[in-house]
Each structure stands twice: as structure tokens, then as C-alpha cells.
mmCIF file of C-alpha atoms and ligand atoms in Angstrom:
data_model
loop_
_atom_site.group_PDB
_atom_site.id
_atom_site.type_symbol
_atom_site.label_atom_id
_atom_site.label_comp_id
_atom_site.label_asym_id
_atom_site.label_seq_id
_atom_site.Cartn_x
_atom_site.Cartn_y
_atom_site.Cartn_z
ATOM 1 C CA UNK A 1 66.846 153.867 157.396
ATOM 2 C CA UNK A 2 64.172 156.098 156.531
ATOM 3 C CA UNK A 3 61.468 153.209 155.809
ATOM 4 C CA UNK A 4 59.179 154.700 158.257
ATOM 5 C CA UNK A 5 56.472 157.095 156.905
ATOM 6 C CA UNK A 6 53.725 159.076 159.542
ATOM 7 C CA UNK A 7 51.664 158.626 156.888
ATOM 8 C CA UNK A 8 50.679 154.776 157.461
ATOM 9 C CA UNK A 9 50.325 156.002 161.172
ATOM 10 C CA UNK A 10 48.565 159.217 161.176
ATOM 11 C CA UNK A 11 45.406 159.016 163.446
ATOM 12 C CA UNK A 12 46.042 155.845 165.168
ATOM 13 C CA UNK A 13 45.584 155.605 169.198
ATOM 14 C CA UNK A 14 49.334 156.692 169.682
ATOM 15 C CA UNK A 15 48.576 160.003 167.894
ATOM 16 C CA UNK A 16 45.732 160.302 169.818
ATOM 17 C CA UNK A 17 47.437 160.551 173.385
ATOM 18 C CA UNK A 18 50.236 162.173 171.794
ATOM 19 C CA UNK A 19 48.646 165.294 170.050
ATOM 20 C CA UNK A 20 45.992 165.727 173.103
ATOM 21 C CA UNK A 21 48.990 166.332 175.450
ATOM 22 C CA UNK A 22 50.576 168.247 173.140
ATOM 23 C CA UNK A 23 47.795 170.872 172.556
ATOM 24 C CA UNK A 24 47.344 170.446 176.598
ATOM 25 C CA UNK A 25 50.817 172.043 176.737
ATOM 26 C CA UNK A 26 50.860 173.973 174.460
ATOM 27 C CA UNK A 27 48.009 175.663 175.840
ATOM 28 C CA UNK A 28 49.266 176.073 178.876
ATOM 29 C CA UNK A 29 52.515 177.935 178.002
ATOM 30 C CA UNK A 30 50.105 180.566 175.807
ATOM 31 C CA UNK A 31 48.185 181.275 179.426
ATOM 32 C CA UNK A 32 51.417 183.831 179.691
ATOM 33 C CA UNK A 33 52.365 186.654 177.638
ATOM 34 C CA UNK A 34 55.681 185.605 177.277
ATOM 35 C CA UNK A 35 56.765 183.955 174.135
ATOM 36 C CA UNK A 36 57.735 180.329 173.878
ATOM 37 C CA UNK A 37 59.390 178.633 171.452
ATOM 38 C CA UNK A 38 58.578 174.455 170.356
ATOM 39 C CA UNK A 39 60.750 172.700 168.724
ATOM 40 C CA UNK A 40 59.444 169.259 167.195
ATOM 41 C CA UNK A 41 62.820 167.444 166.467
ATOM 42 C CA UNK A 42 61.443 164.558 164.232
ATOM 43 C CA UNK A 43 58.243 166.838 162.555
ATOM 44 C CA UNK A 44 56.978 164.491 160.115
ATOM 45 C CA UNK A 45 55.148 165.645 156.843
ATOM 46 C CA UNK A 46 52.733 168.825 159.090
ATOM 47 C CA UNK A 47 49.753 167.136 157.463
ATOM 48 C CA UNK A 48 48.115 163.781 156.258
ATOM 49 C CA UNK A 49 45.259 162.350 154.173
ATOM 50 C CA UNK A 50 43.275 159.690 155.667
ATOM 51 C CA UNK A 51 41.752 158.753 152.500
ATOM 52 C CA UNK A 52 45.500 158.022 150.880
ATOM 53 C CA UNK A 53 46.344 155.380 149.892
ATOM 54 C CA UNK A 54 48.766 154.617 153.007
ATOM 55 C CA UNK A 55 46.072 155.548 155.461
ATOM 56 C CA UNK A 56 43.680 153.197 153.960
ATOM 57 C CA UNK A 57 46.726 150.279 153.731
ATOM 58 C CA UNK A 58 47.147 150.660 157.174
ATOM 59 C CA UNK A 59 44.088 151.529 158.508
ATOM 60 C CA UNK A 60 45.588 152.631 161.710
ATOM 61 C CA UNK A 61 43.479 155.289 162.128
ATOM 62 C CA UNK A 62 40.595 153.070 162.423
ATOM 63 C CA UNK A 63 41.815 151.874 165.789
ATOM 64 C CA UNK A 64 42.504 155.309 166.951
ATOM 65 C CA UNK A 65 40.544 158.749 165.898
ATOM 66 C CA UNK A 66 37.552 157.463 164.191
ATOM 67 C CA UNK A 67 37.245 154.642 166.575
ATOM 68 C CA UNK A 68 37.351 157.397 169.844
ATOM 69 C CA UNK A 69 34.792 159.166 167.679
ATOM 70 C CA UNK A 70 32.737 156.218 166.870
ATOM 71 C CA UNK A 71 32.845 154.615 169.867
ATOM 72 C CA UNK A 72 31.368 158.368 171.429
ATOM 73 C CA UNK A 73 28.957 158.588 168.803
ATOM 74 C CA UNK A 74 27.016 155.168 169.176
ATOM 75 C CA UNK A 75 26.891 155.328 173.223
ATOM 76 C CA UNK A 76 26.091 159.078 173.605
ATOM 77 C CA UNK A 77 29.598 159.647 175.497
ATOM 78 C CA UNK A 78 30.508 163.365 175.636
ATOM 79 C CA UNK A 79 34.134 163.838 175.425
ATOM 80 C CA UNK A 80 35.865 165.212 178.366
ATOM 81 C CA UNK A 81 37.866 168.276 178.165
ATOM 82 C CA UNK A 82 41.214 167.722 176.619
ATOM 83 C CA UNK A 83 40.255 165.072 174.488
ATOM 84 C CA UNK A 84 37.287 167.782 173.404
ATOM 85 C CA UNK A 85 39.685 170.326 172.797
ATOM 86 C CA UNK A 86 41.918 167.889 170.251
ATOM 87 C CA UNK A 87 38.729 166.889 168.098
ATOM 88 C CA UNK A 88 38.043 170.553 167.842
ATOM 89 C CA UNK A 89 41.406 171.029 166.897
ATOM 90 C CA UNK A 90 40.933 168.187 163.737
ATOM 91 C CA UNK A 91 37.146 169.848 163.112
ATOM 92 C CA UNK A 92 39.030 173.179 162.565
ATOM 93 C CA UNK A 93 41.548 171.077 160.022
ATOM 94 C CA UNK A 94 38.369 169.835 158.542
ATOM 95 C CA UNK A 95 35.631 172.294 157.907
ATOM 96 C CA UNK A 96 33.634 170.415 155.503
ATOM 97 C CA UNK A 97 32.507 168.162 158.268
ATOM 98 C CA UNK A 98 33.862 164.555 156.865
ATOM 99 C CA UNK A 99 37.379 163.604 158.228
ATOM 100 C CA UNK A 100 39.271 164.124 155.648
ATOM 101 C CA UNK A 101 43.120 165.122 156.638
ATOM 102 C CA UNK A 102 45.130 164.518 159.762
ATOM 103 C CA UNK A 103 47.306 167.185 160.886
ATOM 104 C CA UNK A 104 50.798 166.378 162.542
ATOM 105 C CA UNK A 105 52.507 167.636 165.651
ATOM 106 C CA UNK A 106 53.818 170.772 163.678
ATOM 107 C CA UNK A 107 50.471 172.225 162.036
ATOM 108 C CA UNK A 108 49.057 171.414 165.649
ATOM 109 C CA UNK A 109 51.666 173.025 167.886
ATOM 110 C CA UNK A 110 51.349 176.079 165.163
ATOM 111 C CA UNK A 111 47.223 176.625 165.481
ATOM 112 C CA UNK A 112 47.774 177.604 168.816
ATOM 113 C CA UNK A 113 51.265 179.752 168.926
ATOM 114 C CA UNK A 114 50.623 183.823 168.868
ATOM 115 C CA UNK A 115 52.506 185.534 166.453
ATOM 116 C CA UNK A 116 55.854 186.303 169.334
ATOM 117 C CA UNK A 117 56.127 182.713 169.814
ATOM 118 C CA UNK A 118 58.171 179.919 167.355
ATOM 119 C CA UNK A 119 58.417 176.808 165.889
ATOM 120 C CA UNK A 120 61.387 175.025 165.024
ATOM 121 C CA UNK A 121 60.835 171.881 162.771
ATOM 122 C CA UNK A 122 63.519 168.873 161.982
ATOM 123 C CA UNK A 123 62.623 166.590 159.515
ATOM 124 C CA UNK A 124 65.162 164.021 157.504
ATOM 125 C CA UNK A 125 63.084 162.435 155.418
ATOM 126 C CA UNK A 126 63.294 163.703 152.014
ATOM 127 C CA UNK A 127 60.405 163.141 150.849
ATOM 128 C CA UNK A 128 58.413 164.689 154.157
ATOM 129 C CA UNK A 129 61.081 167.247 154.462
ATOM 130 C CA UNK A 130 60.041 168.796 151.141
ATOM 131 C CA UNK A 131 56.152 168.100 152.115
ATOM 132 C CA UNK A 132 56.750 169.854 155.522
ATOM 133 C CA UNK A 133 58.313 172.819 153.916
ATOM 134 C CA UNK A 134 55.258 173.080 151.534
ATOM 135 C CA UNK A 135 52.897 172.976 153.987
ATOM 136 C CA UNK A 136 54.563 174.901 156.513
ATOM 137 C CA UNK A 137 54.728 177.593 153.476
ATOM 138 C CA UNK A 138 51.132 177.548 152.672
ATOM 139 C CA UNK A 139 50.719 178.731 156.188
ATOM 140 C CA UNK A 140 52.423 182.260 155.472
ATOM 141 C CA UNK A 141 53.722 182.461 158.986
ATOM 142 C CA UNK A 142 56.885 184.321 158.003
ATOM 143 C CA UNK A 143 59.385 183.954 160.114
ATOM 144 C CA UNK A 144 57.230 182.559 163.477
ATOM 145 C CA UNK A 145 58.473 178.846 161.616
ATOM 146 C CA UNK A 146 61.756 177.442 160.766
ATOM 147 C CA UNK A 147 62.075 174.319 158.782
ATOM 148 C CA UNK A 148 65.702 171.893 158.750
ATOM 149 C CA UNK A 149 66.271 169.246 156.843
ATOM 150 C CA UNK A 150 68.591 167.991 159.898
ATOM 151 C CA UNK A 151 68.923 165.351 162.361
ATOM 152 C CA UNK A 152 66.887 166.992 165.181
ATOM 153 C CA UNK A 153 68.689 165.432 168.086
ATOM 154 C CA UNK A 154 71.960 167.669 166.563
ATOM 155 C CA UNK A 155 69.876 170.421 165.888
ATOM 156 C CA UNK A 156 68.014 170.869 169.087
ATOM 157 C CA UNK A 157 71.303 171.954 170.771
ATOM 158 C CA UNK A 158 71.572 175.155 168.855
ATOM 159 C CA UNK A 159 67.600 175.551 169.687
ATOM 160 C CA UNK A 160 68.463 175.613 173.838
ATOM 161 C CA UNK A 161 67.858 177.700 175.516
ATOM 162 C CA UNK A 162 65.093 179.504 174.270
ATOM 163 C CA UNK A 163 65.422 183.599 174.033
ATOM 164 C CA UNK A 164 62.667 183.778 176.310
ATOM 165 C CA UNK A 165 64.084 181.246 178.363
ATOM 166 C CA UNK A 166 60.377 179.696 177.253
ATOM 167 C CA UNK A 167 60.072 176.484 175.258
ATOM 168 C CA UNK A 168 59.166 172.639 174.990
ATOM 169 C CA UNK A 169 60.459 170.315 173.118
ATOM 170 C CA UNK A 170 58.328 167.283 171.677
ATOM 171 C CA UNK A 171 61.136 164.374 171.180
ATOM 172 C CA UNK A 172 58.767 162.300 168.693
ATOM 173 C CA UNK A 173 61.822 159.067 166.963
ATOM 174 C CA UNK A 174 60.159 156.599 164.692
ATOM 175 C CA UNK A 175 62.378 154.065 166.552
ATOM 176 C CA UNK A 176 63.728 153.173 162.946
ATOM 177 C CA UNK A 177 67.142 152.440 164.351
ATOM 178 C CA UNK A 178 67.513 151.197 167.627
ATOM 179 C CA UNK A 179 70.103 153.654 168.155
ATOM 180 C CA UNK A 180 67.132 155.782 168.588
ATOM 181 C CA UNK A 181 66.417 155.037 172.376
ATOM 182 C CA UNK A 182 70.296 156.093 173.109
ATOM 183 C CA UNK A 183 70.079 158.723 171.371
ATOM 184 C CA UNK A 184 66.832 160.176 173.116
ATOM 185 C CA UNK A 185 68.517 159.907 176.345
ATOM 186 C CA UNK A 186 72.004 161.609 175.516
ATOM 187 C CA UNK A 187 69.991 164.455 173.820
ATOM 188 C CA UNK A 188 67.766 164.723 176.715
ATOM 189 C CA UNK A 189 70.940 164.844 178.891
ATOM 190 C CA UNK A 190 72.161 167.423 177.052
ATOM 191 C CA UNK A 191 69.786 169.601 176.691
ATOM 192 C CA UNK A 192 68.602 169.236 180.647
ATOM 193 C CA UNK A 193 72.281 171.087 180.556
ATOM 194 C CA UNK A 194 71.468 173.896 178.390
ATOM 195 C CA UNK A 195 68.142 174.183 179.633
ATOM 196 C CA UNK A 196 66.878 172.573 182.653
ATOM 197 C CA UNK A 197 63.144 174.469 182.819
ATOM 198 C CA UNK A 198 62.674 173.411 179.522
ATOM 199 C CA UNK A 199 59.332 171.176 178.935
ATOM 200 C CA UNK A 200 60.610 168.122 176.992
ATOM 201 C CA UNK A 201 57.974 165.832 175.524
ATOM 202 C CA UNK A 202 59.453 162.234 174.788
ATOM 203 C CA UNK A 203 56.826 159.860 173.097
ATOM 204 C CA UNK A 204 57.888 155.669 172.943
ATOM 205 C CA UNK A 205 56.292 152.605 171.586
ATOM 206 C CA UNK A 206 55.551 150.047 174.853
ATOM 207 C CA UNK A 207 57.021 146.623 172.829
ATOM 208 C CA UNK A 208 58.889 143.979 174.197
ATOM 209 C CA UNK A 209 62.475 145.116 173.374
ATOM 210 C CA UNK A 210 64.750 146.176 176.430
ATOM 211 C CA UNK A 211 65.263 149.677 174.954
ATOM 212 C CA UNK A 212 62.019 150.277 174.915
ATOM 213 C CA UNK A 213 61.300 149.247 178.478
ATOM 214 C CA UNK A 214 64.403 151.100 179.973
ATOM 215 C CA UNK A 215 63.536 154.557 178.152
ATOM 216 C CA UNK A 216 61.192 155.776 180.737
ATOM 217 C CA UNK A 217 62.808 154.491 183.746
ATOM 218 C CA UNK A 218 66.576 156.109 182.166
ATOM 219 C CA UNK A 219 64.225 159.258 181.833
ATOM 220 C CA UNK A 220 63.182 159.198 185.402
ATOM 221 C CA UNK A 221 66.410 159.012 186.455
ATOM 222 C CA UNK A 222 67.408 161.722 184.433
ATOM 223 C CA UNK A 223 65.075 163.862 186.119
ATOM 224 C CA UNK A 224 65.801 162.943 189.130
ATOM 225 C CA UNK A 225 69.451 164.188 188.994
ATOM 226 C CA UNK A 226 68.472 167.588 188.143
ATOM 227 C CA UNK A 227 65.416 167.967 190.468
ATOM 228 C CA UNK A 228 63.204 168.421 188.417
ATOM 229 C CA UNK A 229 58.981 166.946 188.269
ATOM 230 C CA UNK A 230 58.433 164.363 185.448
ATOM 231 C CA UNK A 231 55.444 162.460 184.500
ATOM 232 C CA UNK A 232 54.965 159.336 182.822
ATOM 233 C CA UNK A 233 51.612 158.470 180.599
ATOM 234 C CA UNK A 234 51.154 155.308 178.679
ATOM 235 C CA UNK A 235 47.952 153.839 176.793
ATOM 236 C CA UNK A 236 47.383 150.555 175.565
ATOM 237 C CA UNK A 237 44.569 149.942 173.460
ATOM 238 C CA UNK A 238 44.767 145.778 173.140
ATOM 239 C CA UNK A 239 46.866 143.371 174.130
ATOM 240 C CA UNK A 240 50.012 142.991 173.139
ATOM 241 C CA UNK A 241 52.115 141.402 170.387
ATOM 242 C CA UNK A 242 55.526 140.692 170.632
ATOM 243 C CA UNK A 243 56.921 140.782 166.976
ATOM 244 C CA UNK A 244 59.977 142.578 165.755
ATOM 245 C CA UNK A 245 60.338 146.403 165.905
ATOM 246 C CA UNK A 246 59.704 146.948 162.543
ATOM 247 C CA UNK A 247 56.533 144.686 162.530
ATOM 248 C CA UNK A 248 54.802 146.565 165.731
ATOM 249 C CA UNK A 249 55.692 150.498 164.284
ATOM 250 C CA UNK A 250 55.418 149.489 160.679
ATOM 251 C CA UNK A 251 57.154 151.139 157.663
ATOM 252 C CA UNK A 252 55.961 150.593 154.586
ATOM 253 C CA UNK A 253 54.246 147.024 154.550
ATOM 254 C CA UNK A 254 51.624 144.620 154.996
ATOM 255 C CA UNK A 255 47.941 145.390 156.340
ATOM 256 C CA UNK A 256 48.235 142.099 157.941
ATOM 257 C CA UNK A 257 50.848 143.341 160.728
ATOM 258 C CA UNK A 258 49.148 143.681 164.150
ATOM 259 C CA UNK A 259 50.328 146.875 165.059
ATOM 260 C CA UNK A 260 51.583 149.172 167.672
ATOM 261 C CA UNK A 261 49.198 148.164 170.672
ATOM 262 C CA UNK A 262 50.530 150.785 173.059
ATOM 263 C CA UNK A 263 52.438 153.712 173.493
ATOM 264 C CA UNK A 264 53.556 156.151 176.516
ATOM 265 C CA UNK A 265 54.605 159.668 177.125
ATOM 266 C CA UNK A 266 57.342 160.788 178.862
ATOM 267 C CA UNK A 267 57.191 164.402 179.888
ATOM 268 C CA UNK A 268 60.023 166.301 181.909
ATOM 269 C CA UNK A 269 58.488 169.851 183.600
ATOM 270 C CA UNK A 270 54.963 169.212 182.822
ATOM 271 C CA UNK A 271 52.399 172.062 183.439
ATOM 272 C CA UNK A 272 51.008 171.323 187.189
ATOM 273 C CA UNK A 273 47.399 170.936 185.583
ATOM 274 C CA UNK A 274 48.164 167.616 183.320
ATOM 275 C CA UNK A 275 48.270 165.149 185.408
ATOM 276 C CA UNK A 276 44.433 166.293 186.505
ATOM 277 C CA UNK A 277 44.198 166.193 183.203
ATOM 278 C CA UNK A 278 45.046 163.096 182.227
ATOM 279 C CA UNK A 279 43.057 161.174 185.152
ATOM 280 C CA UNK A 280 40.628 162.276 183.475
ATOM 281 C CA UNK A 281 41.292 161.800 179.968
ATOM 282 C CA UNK A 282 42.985 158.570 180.065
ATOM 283 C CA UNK A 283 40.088 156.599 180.928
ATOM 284 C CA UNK A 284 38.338 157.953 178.439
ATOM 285 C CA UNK A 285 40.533 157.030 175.711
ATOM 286 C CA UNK A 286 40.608 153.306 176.944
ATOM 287 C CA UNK A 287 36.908 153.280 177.351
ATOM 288 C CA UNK A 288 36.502 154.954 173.419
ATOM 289 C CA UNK A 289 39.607 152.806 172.145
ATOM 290 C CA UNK A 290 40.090 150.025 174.057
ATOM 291 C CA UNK A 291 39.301 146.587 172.510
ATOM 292 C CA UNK A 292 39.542 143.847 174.754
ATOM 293 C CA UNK A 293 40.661 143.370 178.874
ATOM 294 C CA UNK A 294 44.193 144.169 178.517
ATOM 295 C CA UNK A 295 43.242 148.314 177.333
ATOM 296 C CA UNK A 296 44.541 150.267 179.795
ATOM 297 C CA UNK A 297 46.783 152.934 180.858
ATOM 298 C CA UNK A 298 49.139 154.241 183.637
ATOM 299 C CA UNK A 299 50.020 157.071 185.628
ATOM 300 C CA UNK A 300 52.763 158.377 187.334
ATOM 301 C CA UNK A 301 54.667 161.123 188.140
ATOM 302 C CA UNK A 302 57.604 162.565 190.672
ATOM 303 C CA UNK A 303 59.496 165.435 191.348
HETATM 304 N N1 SAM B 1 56.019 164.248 165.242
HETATM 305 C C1 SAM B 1 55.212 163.859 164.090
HETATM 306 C C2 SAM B 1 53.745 164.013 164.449
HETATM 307 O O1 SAM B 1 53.382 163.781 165.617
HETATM 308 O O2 SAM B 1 52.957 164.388 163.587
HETATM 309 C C3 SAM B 1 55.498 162.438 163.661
HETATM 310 C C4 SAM B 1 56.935 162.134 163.491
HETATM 311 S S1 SAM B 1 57.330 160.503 162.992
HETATM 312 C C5 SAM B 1 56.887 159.535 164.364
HETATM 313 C C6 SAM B 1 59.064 160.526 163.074
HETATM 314 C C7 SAM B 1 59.722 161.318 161.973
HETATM 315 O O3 SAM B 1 61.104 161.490 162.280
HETATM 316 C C8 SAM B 1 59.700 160.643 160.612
HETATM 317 O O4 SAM B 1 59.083 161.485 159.690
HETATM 318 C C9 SAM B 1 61.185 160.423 160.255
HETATM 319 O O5 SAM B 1 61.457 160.612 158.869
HETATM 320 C C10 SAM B 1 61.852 161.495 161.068
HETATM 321 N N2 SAM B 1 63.252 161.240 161.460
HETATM 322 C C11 SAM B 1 63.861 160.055 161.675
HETATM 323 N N3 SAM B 1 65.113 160.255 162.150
HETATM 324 C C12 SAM B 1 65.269 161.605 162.267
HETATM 325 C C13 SAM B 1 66.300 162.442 162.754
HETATM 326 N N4 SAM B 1 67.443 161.916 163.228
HETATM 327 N N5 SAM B 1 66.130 163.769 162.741
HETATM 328 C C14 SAM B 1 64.969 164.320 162.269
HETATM 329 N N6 SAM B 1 63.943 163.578 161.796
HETATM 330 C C15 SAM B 1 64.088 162.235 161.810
#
């Protein structure tokens, strides 16, 4: 346990679709005056350095952000709107001009909150629960942000529901254990209980393990019992490998694994507007990412 750092994975193609939906949302639930609360129940570090040393290891990035921005750059593509919005959101990280630090799902989700609405953060790490808490400090948000060094699928029950009855929840597992997938779907379960309008985010890798592959379809069925509209999102950027778990997501190790080669998004409640959204932005990120036939994505949703 705990061999898996964001750090070697900040940036990379799975970020991408996962951060632009997660500003999408997030977005969305500002367009009322009612607070909201988000909690992130696996938060990460808040913020990375693509020029550290585990950035430049992995170079995952490479395949991801600065290839989307390269890729735009050389053939005069114009980014479409939500995919606009999230390299705004990394220019506004980065004033100086030169991409310099990545910012995680926390420091994102917390650019765009107004001062009634929260952030709860769960990170067990110890080493990127201390580096959350610093940067979360440095933000001087007061109260607006909690912090736990807790499991987050335990600590999301006391989160639900909401005060305002407002909130989504980004379910973001490095996978570590395989216990992981389980666990996504028992916490999901149980917090469809507390609080069935909820928004729940669930991001997966797409690897050749049976877990893996059931998630989404478990998740389906999930909503399905309680009635309520899902969509499902995945990108793939190249074709796939089929090594071990640890290979594909990566902890701490050698430049030479292949990596992650796609990724999807599981999202219970989803504002009515993203799935426009996403036929739109989708093909965008294949056509900036994508590096041979196989890049893709899929689609789908259901209520
Ligand atoms: N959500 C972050 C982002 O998008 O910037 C990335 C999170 S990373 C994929 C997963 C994180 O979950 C790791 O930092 C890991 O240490 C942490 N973690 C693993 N098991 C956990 C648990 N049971 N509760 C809370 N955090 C956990």
C-alpha cells in the first residue's frame, strides 16, 4: 500500500478528461445561489510540479496536457469549450506563461467554489496528506476547506448529505489494492442511501482485469435501482497493453512501463448539459491526444 504517488501521473490524458468534467460540474452547481459542498475522497497532494523529478521520470504528462496543447498549437486547432475552460484554469495556476505546476482535483474544485460553498478533502498518504494540508493552507480559505488524513470511503459517510442538500462527490482510488473496485461500489451504495441527488464522480483505469471491466456496468446498475440518470465517459489515447495493475497505473518505477492507455468516468446525476458537452469535447481530446487507430472514446448514458 501507498506506492502510488499523483505525482508520476499529474497531467497525463486521464487527468485531462478527469479535471475538464470536473470543472464542467463544478460549474454548473455555482449557476445557483445555493451552496454546495465537494468532497474529493482520495485528494492527492492539491498541487504538482511538472518539472520534478517524478514528472520528468514518468513523463506522463507528455502524452496528456502538453501533448493536447501541442498537438493544438502546430495545426491551428482552437479548443472547444470545456476543454478551453480547463487550460484557462492551468494558465491561471501558471501566470508566468511556461507550464510549470499541475494543480489536482482539490485546488481545481476550490478556484471555482464561492465563499458559502465547501470542500472536504481525504487524503492517506502521509507524505501528500501533509503536502495537501500545506497547500490547502497557503490558500487562506478559513473554514470553506477541511482536510482528513482518513480513508475517504469511511469518511464520506459523515459528509452525506450535504446541509444544503447540495454536493458532488469525485470518487478518484489509485486502484492500489484491488479491494479498491469493491470498495467504490459499497461506498457508492451507501451513500446513494444517504443521499440519492447527490452528483457522484467515479473515475477508473480501462485495463484488462475483471474489476475493472465490471465497475461501470455494477455502477449502472446501481443507478438503475434508485432511478436515477448516469453517464458513462471513457478515453483511450493508444492501444492497449495488458500488463499487471501496477505496471499500467504505475507507482514509483520504471520510465520504461507503457502506461495507463485509457481511462473512463462514471458519473451518477450529471448536470443535463454534459453529455452535450462531452460530444463535443471528446473528440477533441482523441484528435489532440490520440496516437495511433485504436484512440477513441465512448458515450453513454441512461436514466
Ligand atoms: N484526485 C486527485 C486529483 O485528481 O488530483 C488524485 C488522487 S490519486 C489518483 C489517489 C489518491 O488517493 C492518492 O494520493 C492515494 O494516496 C490516496 N488514497 C489511497 N487510498 C485512500 C483512501 N482509502 N482514502 C483516502 N485516500 C486514499
Amino acid at each position: 500500500m501507498f506506492s502510488y504517488r499523483h505525482a508520476y501521473h499529474a497531467g497525463n490524458h486521464a487527468d485531462v478528461l478527469k479535471h475538464t468534467v470536473l470543472i464542467a460540474i463544478v460549474q454548473y452547481m455555482t449557476q445557483k445561489e445555493v451552496g454546495f459542498t465537494v468532497v474529493d475522497t482520495h485528494a492527492g497532494a492539491g498541487i504538482y510540479r511538472l518539472d520534478s523529478d517524478a514528472a520528468e521520470l514518468s513523463k506522463e504528462a507528455e502524452e496528456g496536457l502538453r501533448q493536447l496543447l501541442k498537438s493544438a498549437a502546430d495545426q491551428g486547432i482552437e479548443l472547444e469549450e470545456m476543454l478551453g475552460e480547463y487550460v484557462q484554469e492551468l494558465e491561471r495556476f501558471n501566470p508566468s506563461g511556461s507550464l510549470k505546476v499541475y494543480p489536482g482535483s482539490p485546488l481545481i474544485a476550490q478556484d471555482y467554489l464561492r465563499r458559502h460553498d465547501k470542500l472536504k478533502l481525504f487524503e492517506l498518504h502521509p507524505t501528500d496528506s501533509r503536502m495537501l494540508e500545506k497547500h490547502v493552507e497557503q490558500l487562506r480559505a478559513g473554514r470553506q476547506i477541511n482536510c482528513y488524513k482518513e480513508d475517504g470511503f469511511e469518511g464520506l459517510k459523515k459528509m452525506l448529505p450535504p446541509p444544503t442538500r447540495r454536493g458532488v462527490v469525485l470518487m478518484d482510488p489509485s486502484y492500489e489494492m484491488k479491494s479498491d473496485y469493491a470498495r467504490v461500489i459499497s461506498s457508492v451504495q451507501d451513500s446513494l442511501k444517504r443521499f440519492v441527488t447527490g452528483t457522484y464522480v467515479v473515475w477508473y483505469p480501462v485495463i484488462a482485469r475483471p474489476e475493472a471491466h465490471d465497475l461501470p456496468r455494477r455502477l449502472k446498475v446501481l443507478s438503475q435501482e434508485v432511478r436515477k440518470p448516469w453517464l458513462h465517459a471513457t478515453l483511450r489515447i493508444k492501444s492497449g497493453q495488458m500488463g499487471s495493475q501496477l505496471d499500467v497505473l504505475g507507482t514509483n518505477n520504471s520510465p520504461k512501463r507503457p502506461g495507463l492507455s485509457a481511462s473512463g468516468l462514471f458519473i451518477i446525476n450529471p448536470p443535463h448539459t454534459l453529455k452535450a458537452q462531452l460530444k463535443v469535447s471528446l473528440p477533441q481530446m482523441v484528435e489532440l491526444m490520440g496516437q495511433d487507430a485504436l484512440a477513441g472514446f465512448t458515450l453513454e448514458s441512461g436514466s
